[in-house]
Amino acid sequence: MRHPYLKEEHEIFRRSLSKFLNKECSPHYERWEKERIIPRSFWRKMGKEGFLCPDVEEAFGGSSADWGFSVVINEELEKVGSSLIGISLHSDIVVPYITAYGSEEQKRRWLPKCVTGEWITSIAMTEPGAGSDLASIETTARLEGDHYVLNGQKTFITNGILADLVIVACKTNPFVEQKHKGISLLVVERDIPGFSRGRKLNKVGLHAQDTAELIFEDCIVPKENLLGDEGKGFSYMMEKLQQERLIVAIAAQVSAEKMLQLTIDYVKSRKAFGKSISQFQNTQFKLVEMATDIEMGRSFLDQLIGEHIEGRDIVTKVSMAKWKLTEMARNVAVICMQLHGGYGYMEEYEIARRYRDIPVASIYAGTNEIMKSIIAKNLGL
Ligand SMILES: Cc1cc2nc3c(=O)[nH]c(=O)nc-3n(C[C@H](O)[C@H](O)[C@H](O)COP(=O)(O)OP(=O)(O)OC[C@H]3O[C@@H](n4cnc5c(N)ncnc54)[C@H](O)[C@@H]3O)c2cc1C
């Protein structure tokens, strides 16, 4: 059985979200890809309907919903297109830092507007000189009286252009011997002096997802914007990266399922040598192989989501799912494009967009090589 952790109420929610997306998102998606941004108005509509941050407590404007609702939202967004991952990042990756480590005052100040979509969020860890090796970041924050002075540069930041709140990983103690122990998280608000945006980056895929450089030059961040405790930023990120990796695995799985369906539909309708190309044994075997990988991926993923909802430790398994499912989806994209022939290389066919969108899933949220290093360590190697 698929989605064993979902109940009737989740499926009712799915139907209403799908109807909403059919009206408010799908007809505009191609234009947003061309404009290379998802308009704020769409974020606000998502918020108004309760489709952002559903697990935030009611006291802060959310619905106190279980994480099954987030799974439904992530799946439905990915069915439309991978560029919507920035919305998942907001609801299920960035905002959870505030709910987990924020003070009551910070939650009151930030969460309600995150839920309505008035405020869009980002997390800025990666720098031009440090991605996988996160402990080597060079952005610093020096405490001076009642504020920090933040200096540094971040790159590849999802929602970077639109973001109203950015959680910035920085060194508050650059002298500590174990580098990761000097890292803290500061929340930088849109209009803080010294904060500016750099280039909006031109990507191979995910065209509507805004990805940017962020610059902090003697940026004055009030002391009250420190998230959690000073020096604990690295462990907070390691904890929250689990859910981030699960989100990426869900997106990869759904994308693979979508590509398979698109291709099954295509091969049944396309004719060559007097018959439908679905009649060729090669076509059938390729589709069967992909369907088998996808079915196995779904079983593993569903089990993992269930364990995550139960609050179990999924570090090793989520690292497995992240590398395996993103690699599986990338292979599916290559084969599905081949089965579309020349039409698969044309932009008007969805497979072309999915082919360029999927490779980044092996890179962000920790590269697949880093996933394997984590698994190797946890195997005692
Ligand atoms: C579209 C997009 C959106 C992103 N969004 C965000 C965001 O919102 N916030 C954010 O902070 N970051 C974001 N990132 C950054 C992303 O997380 C990093 O690109 C990623 O972690 C890899 O870092 P890097 O690019 O510096 O590559 P590097 O760390 O330089 O790695 C280059 C290659 O070396 C390999 N490698 C590195 N170390 C090892 C090792 N120990 N063992 C084996 N191989 C290794 C890597 O696997 C990779 O293949 C985004 C990136 C992209 C492309």
Coordinates of C-alpha atoms and ligand atoms in Angstrom, one line a residue:
M1 CA 0.0 0.0 0.0
R2 CA 1.3 3.4 -0.9
H3 CA 1.6 6.2 1.7
P4 CA 0.6 4.0 4.6
Y5 CA 1.1 7.1 6.9
L6 CA -1.6 9.1 5.2
K7 CA -5.3 9.0 6.1
E8 CA -8.5 10.1 4.4
E9 CA -8.1 13.7 5.6
H10 CA -4.7 13.9 3.9
E11 CA -6.2 12.7 0.6
I12 CA -9.1 15.2 0.9
F13 CA -6.4 17.9 1.4
R14 CA -4.5 16.5 -1.6
R15 CA -7.5 16.9 -3.8
S16 CA -8.1 20.5 -2.8
L17 CA -4.4 21.4 -3.2
S18 CA -4.3 19.7 -6.6
K19 CA -7.4 21.7 -7.7
F20 CA -5.7 24.9 -6.5
L21 CA -2.5 24.1 -8.4
N22 CA -4.4 23.3 -11.6
K23 CA -5.9 26.7 -11.4
E24 CA -3.3 29.0 -9.9
C25 CA 0.0 27.3 -10.8
S26 CA 0.1 24.9 -13.8
P27 CA -1.3 27.4 -16.4
H28 CA 1.4 29.9 -15.4
Y29 CA 4.4 27.6 -14.8
E30 CA 6.0 27.9 -18.2
R31 CA 5.8 31.7 -18.0
W32 CA 7.5 31.7 -14.6
E33 CA 10.2 29.4 -16.0
K34 CA 10.8 32.1 -18.7
E35 CA 10.7 34.9 -16.2
R36 CA 13.0 32.9 -13.9
I37 CA 11.0 33.7 -10.8
I38 CA 7.8 32.5 -9.0
P39 CA 5.8 35.7 -8.3
R40 CA 5.2 36.7 -4.7
S41 CA 1.4 36.7 -5.5
F42 CA 1.5 32.9 -5.8
W43 CA 3.3 32.5 -2.4
R44 CA 0.6 34.7 -0.9
K45 CA -2.2 32.6 -2.5
M46 CA -0.5 29.4 -1.1
G47 CA -0.4 31.0 2.3
K48 CA -4.0 32.2 2.2
E49 CA -5.2 28.6 1.5
G50 CA -3.1 27.1 4.3
F51 CA -0.6 25.4 1.9
L52 CA 2.5 26.9 3.5
C53 CA 4.1 25.6 6.8
P54 CA 1.0 23.6 7.8
D55 CA 2.9 22.1 10.8
V56 CA 3.5 25.4 12.5
E57 CA 1.6 25.7 15.7
E58 CA -1.8 27.3 15.6
A59 CA -0.6 29.9 18.2
F60 CA 1.8 31.2 15.5
G61 CA -0.7 31.2 12.6
G62 CA -0.2 27.6 11.4
S63 CA -2.5 24.5 11.5
S64 CA -0.5 22.3 14.0
A65 CA -0.8 19.7 11.2
D66 CA 1.1 16.5 11.2
W67 CA 4.0 16.1 8.7
G68 CA 1.8 13.9 6.4
F69 CA 0.3 17.1 5.1
S70 CA 3.8 18.4 4.2
V71 CA 4.5 15.2 2.3
V72 CA 1.3 15.8 0.3
I73 CA 2.3 19.4 -0.5
N74 CA 5.8 18.4 -1.5
E75 CA 4.4 15.7 -3.8
E76 CA 1.8 17.8 -5.5
L77 CA 4.3 20.7 -6.0
E78 CA 6.8 18.4 -7.7
K79 CA 4.1 16.9 -9.9
V80 CA 3.7 20.4 -11.4
G81 CA 7.4 21.2 -11.6
S82 CA 10.8 20.9 -9.8
S83 CA 11.2 24.7 -9.7
L84 CA 8.6 24.8 -6.9
I85 CA 11.2 23.2 -4.6
G86 CA 11.9 26.7 -3.2
I87 CA 8.4 26.6 -1.6
S88 CA 9.2 23.3 0.0
L89 CA 12.5 24.7 1.2
H90 CA 10.6 27.6 2.9
S91 CA 8.0 25.4 4.6
D92 CA 10.0 22.3 5.4
I93 CA 13.6 23.3 5.6
V94 CA 14.0 26.9 6.7
V95 CA 10.9 27.6 8.9
P96 CA 11.6 24.4 11.0
Y97 CA 14.8 26.1 12.2
I98 CA 12.7 28.8 13.7
T99 CA 10.1 26.4 15.2
A100 CA 12.9 24.2 16.6
Y101 CA 15.4 26.7 17.9
G102 CA 13.6 30.1 18.0
S103 CA 12.6 31.8 21.2
E104 CA 8.9 32.6 21.9
E105 CA 9.6 36.2 20.9
Q106 CA 11.2 35.2 17.6
K107 CA 8.4 32.8 16.8
R108 CA 5.8 35.5 17.4
R109 CA 7.8 37.9 15.3
W110 CA 8.5 35.7 12.3
L111 CA 6.3 32.7 12.0
P112 CA 2.9 34.2 11.3
K113 CA 4.2 36.0 8.2
C114 CA 6.0 32.9 7.0
V115 CA 2.7 31.0 7.2
T116 CA 0.8 33.6 5.1
G117 CA 3.6 33.9 2.5
E118 CA 4.2 37.6 3.3
W119 CA 7.7 36.6 4.2
I120 CA 9.7 34.2 2.2
T121 CA 12.8 32.5 3.7
S122 CA 16.2 31.2 2.8
I123 CA 19.0 29.4 4.4
A124 CA 22.5 30.6 3.5
M125 CA 25.2 28.0 4.3
T126 CA 27.2 27.7 1.1
E127 CA 29.9 30.1 0.2
P128 CA 32.1 30.6 -3.0
G129 CA 34.9 28.7 -1.2
A130 CA 32.9 26.2 1.0
G131 CA 30.1 23.9 0.1
S132 CA 30.5 20.3 1.2
D133 CA 33.1 21.3 3.7
L134 CA 30.6 23.4 5.7
A135 CA 32.9 23.8 8.8
S136 CA 35.3 25.9 6.6
I137 CA 32.9 28.8 6.0
E138 CA 34.5 32.2 6.3
T139 CA 31.5 34.5 6.9
T140 CA 32.0 36.0 10.4
A141 CA 29.8 37.7 12.9
R142 CA 31.5 39.8 15.6
L143 CA 29.5 40.8 18.7
E144 CA 29.6 44.5 19.4
G145 CA 27.4 45.6 22.2
D146 CA 23.8 44.9 21.3
H147 CA 24.4 43.7 17.7
Y148 CA 26.6 41.4 15.6
V149 CA 28.6 42.8 12.7
L150 CA 28.2 40.3 9.9
N151 CA 30.7 40.0 7.0
G152 CA 30.9 37.5 4.1
Q153 CA 29.4 36.2 1.0
K154 CA 27.0 33.3 0.2
T155 CA 26.2 31.7 -3.1
F156 CA 23.7 29.3 -4.6
I157 CA 21.0 30.5 -2.2
T158 CA 17.5 29.2 -3.0
N159 CA 14.9 32.0 -2.7
G160 CA 17.8 34.4 -2.5
I161 CA 16.3 37.2 -4.5
L162 CA 12.8 37.1 -2.9
A163 CA 13.9 36.2 0.7
D164 CA 12.7 38.5 3.5
L165 CA 14.4 36.4 6.2
V166 CA 17.7 34.6 5.7
I167 CA 19.2 32.2 8.2
V168 CA 22.9 32.8 7.8
A169 CA 25.5 30.3 9.0
C170 CA 28.5 32.3 10.2
K171 CA 31.5 32.0 12.5
T172 CA 31.0 33.8 15.8
N173 CA 34.2 32.3 17.0
P174 CA 36.8 31.9 14.3
F175 CA 39.5 30.9 16.7
V176 CA 38.1 27.8 18.2
E177 CA 40.2 24.7 17.5
Q178 CA 37.4 22.4 16.2
K179 CA 36.1 24.7 13.4
H180 CA 32.5 23.5 13.5
K181 CA 32.1 24.6 17.1
G182 CA 32.5 28.2 16.2
I183 CA 29.5 28.4 13.9
S184 CA 26.2 30.1 14.8
L185 CA 23.0 30.9 13.0
L186 CA 21.8 34.5 12.6
V187 CA 18.5 35.6 11.1
V188 CA 19.0 38.5 8.7
E189 CA 15.9 40.5 7.8
R190 CA 15.4 42.1 4.4
D191 CA 16.1 45.7 5.2
I192 CA 19.0 45.3 7.6
P193 CA 21.8 47.7 6.7
G194 CA 24.8 46.1 5.0
F195 CA 22.7 43.2 3.5
S196 CA 22.5 43.1 -0.3
R197 CA 21.8 40.6 -3.1
G198 CA 24.5 39.7 -5.7
R199 CA 23.7 38.1 -9.0
K200 CA 20.6 36.1 -9.7
L201 CA 22.3 32.9 -10.9
N202 CA 21.7 31.5 -14.4
K203 CA 21.1 27.8 -14.0
V204 CA 21.0 24.7 -16.3
G205 CA 17.5 23.8 -14.9
L206 CA 15.0 24.8 -12.2
H207 CA 14.5 28.0 -14.2
A208 CA 11.7 29.5 -12.1
Q209 CA 13.5 28.8 -8.8
D210 CA 15.3 31.9 -7.7
T211 CA 18.9 31.2 -6.8
A212 CA 21.2 34.0 -5.8
E213 CA 24.4 35.3 -4.2
L214 CA 24.0 37.2 -1.0
I215 CA 26.5 39.8 0.4
F216 CA 26.9 41.0 3.9
E217 CA 29.2 44.0 4.4
D218 CA 29.4 45.3 8.0
C219 CA 25.8 44.1 8.2
I220 CA 24.3 45.1 11.6
V221 CA 22.2 42.2 13.0
P222 CA 20.5 42.7 16.3
K223 CA 21.7 40.3 19.1
E224 CA 18.1 39.1 19.4
N225 CA 18.3 37.6 15.9
L226 CA 20.7 34.9 17.1
L227 CA 18.9 31.5 16.6
G228 CA 19.4 29.1 19.5
D229 CA 22.7 29.2 21.2
E230 CA 26.0 30.7 20.0
G231 CA 28.4 28.0 18.7
K232 CA 25.6 25.4 18.1
G233 CA 24.9 26.3 14.5
F234 CA 26.7 23.3 13.0
S235 CA 24.9 20.8 15.1
Y236 CA 21.5 22.5 14.3
M237 CA 22.3 22.3 10.6
M238 CA 23.3 18.6 10.8
E239 CA 20.0 17.9 12.6
K240 CA 17.8 19.8 10.1
L241 CA 19.6 18.5 7.1
Q242 CA 17.9 15.1 7.6
Q243 CA 14.5 16.6 6.7
E244 CA 16.1 18.5 3.9
R245 CA 17.4 15.3 2.4
L246 CA 14.1 13.6 2.8
I247 CA 12.4 16.5 0.9
V248 CA 14.9 16.0 -2.0
A249 CA 14.3 12.3 -2.0
I250 CA 10.6 12.8 -2.2
A251 CA 10.9 15.2 -5.1
A252 CA 13.2 12.8 -7.0
Q253 CA 10.8 9.9 -6.5
V254 CA 7.8 11.9 -7.6
S255 CA 9.7 13.3 -10.6
A256 CA 10.7 9.7 -11.6
E257 CA 7.0 8.5 -11.3
K258 CA 5.9 11.5 -13.4
M259 CA 8.6 10.9 -16.1
L260 CA 7.6 7.2 -16.3
Q261 CA 3.9 8.0 -16.8
L262 CA 4.7 10.7 -19.4
T263 CA 6.8 8.2 -21.3
I264 CA 4.2 5.3 -21.1
D265 CA 1.6 7.7 -22.5
Y266 CA 4.0 8.9 -25.3
V267 CA 5.2 5.4 -26.5
K268 CA 1.6 4.2 -26.7
S269 CA 0.7 7.1 -29.0
R270 CA 3.8 7.2 -31.2
K271 CA 4.0 4.9 -34.2
A272 CA 7.1 3.5 -36.1
F273 CA 7.4 0.7 -38.6
G274 CA 3.6 0.3 -38.6
K275 CA 3.1 -0.2 -34.9
S276 CA 3.1 1.7 -31.7
I277 CA 6.6 2.0 -30.3
S278 CA 5.3 0.5 -27.0
Q279 CA 5.1 -2.8 -28.9
F280 CA 8.9 -3.0 -29.3
Q281 CA 10.5 -5.3 -26.7
N282 CA 13.3 -2.8 -26.0
T283 CA 10.7 -0.2 -25.1
Q284 CA 8.8 -2.6 -22.9
F285 CA 11.9 -3.8 -21.1
K286 CA 13.2 -0.3 -20.5
L287 CA 9.9 0.7 -19.1
V288 CA 9.7 -2.4 -17.0
E289 CA 13.1 -1.8 -15.6
M290 CA 12.3 1.8 -14.7
A291 CA 8.9 0.8 -13.2
T292 CA 10.7 -1.8 -11.0
D293 CA 13.3 0.8 -9.7
I294 CA 10.5 3.3 -9.1
E295 CA 8.3 0.8 -7.2
M296 CA 11.2 -0.2 -5.0
G297 CA 12.1 3.4 -4.4
R298 CA 8.5 4.2 -3.4
S299 CA 8.5 1.3 -0.9
F300 CA 11.7 2.4 0.7
L301 CA 10.7 6.1 0.7
D302 CA 7.3 5.4 2.2
Q303 CA 8.9 3.3 5.0
L304 CA 11.3 6.2 5.7
I305 CA 8.7 8.9 5.8
G306 CA 6.7 6.8 8.2
E307 CA 9.8 6.5 10.5
H308 CA 10.5 10.2 10.2
I309 CA 6.9 11.0 11.2
E310 CA 7.3 8.7 14.2
G311 CA 10.4 10.7 15.2
R312 CA 12.9 7.9 14.7
D313 CA 16.6 8.5 13.8
I314 CA 16.8 8.1 10.0
V315 CA 20.3 9.6 9.4
T316 CA 21.7 6.6 7.6
K317 CA 18.6 5.6 5.7
V318 CA 17.8 9.1 4.6
S319 CA 21.3 9.5 3.2
M320 CA 20.7 6.2 1.3
A321 CA 17.4 7.4 0.0
K322 CA 18.9 10.8 -1.1
W323 CA 21.7 9.3 -3.2
K324 CA 19.9 6.3 -4.5
L325 CA 16.6 8.0 -5.5
T326 CA 18.2 11.1 -7.0
E327 CA 20.5 8.8 -9.1
M328 CA 17.5 6.6 -10.0
A329 CA 15.5 9.6 -11.2
R330 CA 18.5 10.9 -13.2
N331 CA 18.7 7.6 -15.0
V332 CA 15.0 7.6 -15.6
A333 CA 15.3 11.0 -17.2
V334 CA 17.9 9.8 -19.6
I335 CA 16.0 6.7 -20.7
C336 CA 12.7 8.5 -20.9
M337 CA 14.2 11.2 -23.1
Q338 CA 15.6 8.5 -25.4
L339 CA 12.2 6.8 -25.7
H340 CA 10.7 10.2 -26.8
G341 CA 13.1 10.3 -29.7
G342 CA 13.7 13.8 -31.1
Y343 CA 10.5 15.2 -29.5
G344 CA 12.1 14.5 -26.1
Y345 CA 14.7 17.1 -26.9
M346 CA 12.1 19.8 -27.6
E347 CA 11.1 22.2 -24.9
E348 CA 7.4 21.7 -25.6
Y349 CA 7.7 18.2 -24.2
E350 CA 7.8 18.0 -20.4
I351 CA 10.5 15.4 -20.4
A352 CA 13.0 17.9 -21.7
R353 CA 12.4 20.2 -18.7
R354 CA 12.5 17.3 -16.3
Y355 CA 15.8 16.1 -17.9
R356 CA 17.5 19.4 -17.1
D357 CA 15.9 19.8 -13.7
I358 CA 16.9 16.5 -12.1
P359 CA 20.7 16.4 -12.0
V360 CA 20.9 19.1 -9.3
A361 CA 19.1 16.8 -6.9
S362 CA 22.4 14.8 -6.7
I363 CA 24.2 18.0 -5.8
Y364 CA 22.3 20.1 -3.3
A365 CA 21.3 19.2 0.3
G366 CA 24.7 17.5 0.5
T367 CA 26.2 15.9 -2.6
N368 CA 25.6 12.2 -3.2
E369 CA 29.3 11.6 -2.5
I370 CA 28.8 13.2 0.9
M371 CA 25.8 11.0 1.5
K372 CA 28.0 7.9 0.8
S373 CA 30.6 9.2 3.2
I374 CA 28.0 9.5 6.0
I375 CA 26.7 6.0 5.3
A376 CA 30.3 4.6 5.3
K377 CA 31.0 6.3 8.6
N378 CA 27.8 4.9 10.1
L379 CA 28.7 1.4 8.8
G380 CA 31.7 1.7 11.0
L381 CA 34.1 2.0 8.0
Ligands
LIG1 C1 20.3 25.0 -7.5 C2 21.0 25.0 -6.2 C3 20.4 25.4 -5.0 C4 21.1 25.5 -3.8 N1 20.5 26.0 -2.7 C5 21.2 26.2 -1.6 C6 20.6 26.9 -0.5 O1 19.5 27.3 -0.5 N2 21.4 27.1 0.6 C7 22.7 26.7 0.6 O2 23.4 27.0 1.6 N3 23.3 26.1 -0.4 C8 22.6 25.8 -1.5 N4 23.1 25.1 -2.6 C9 24.5 24.7 -2.5 C10 24.7 23.2 -2.4 O3 24.3 22.7 -1.2 C11 26.2 22.9 -2.7 O4 26.4 23.2 -4.1 C12 26.6 21.5 -2.4 O5 26.6 21.3 -1.0 C13 28.0 21.2 -2.9 O6 28.9 22.2 -2.6 P1 29.9 22.8 -3.7 O7 29.0 23.3 -4.8 O8 30.8 23.8 -3.0 O9 30.7 21.6 -4.2 P2 32.1 21.1 -3.6 O10 32.0 20.9 -2.1 O11 33.2 21.9 -4.1 O12 32.2 19.6 -4.3 C14 32.6 19.4 -5.6 C15 32.7 17.9 -5.9 O13 33.6 17.3 -5.0 C16 33.0 16.3 -4.2 N5 33.5 16.2 -2.9 C17 33.6 17.2 -2.0 N6 34.0 16.8 -0.8 C18 34.1 15.4 -0.9 C19 34.5 14.4 -0.1 N7 34.8 14.6 1.2 N8 34.5 13.1 -0.5 C20 34.2 12.9 -1.8 N9 33.8 13.8 -2.7 C21 33.8 15.1 -2.2 C22 31.5 16.7 -4.2 O14 30.7 15.5 -4.0 C23 31.4 17.2 -5.6 O15 31.2 16.2 -6.6 C24 22.4 25.0 -3.8 C25 23.1 24.6 -4.9 C26 22.4 24.6 -6.1 C27 23.1 24.1 -7.4

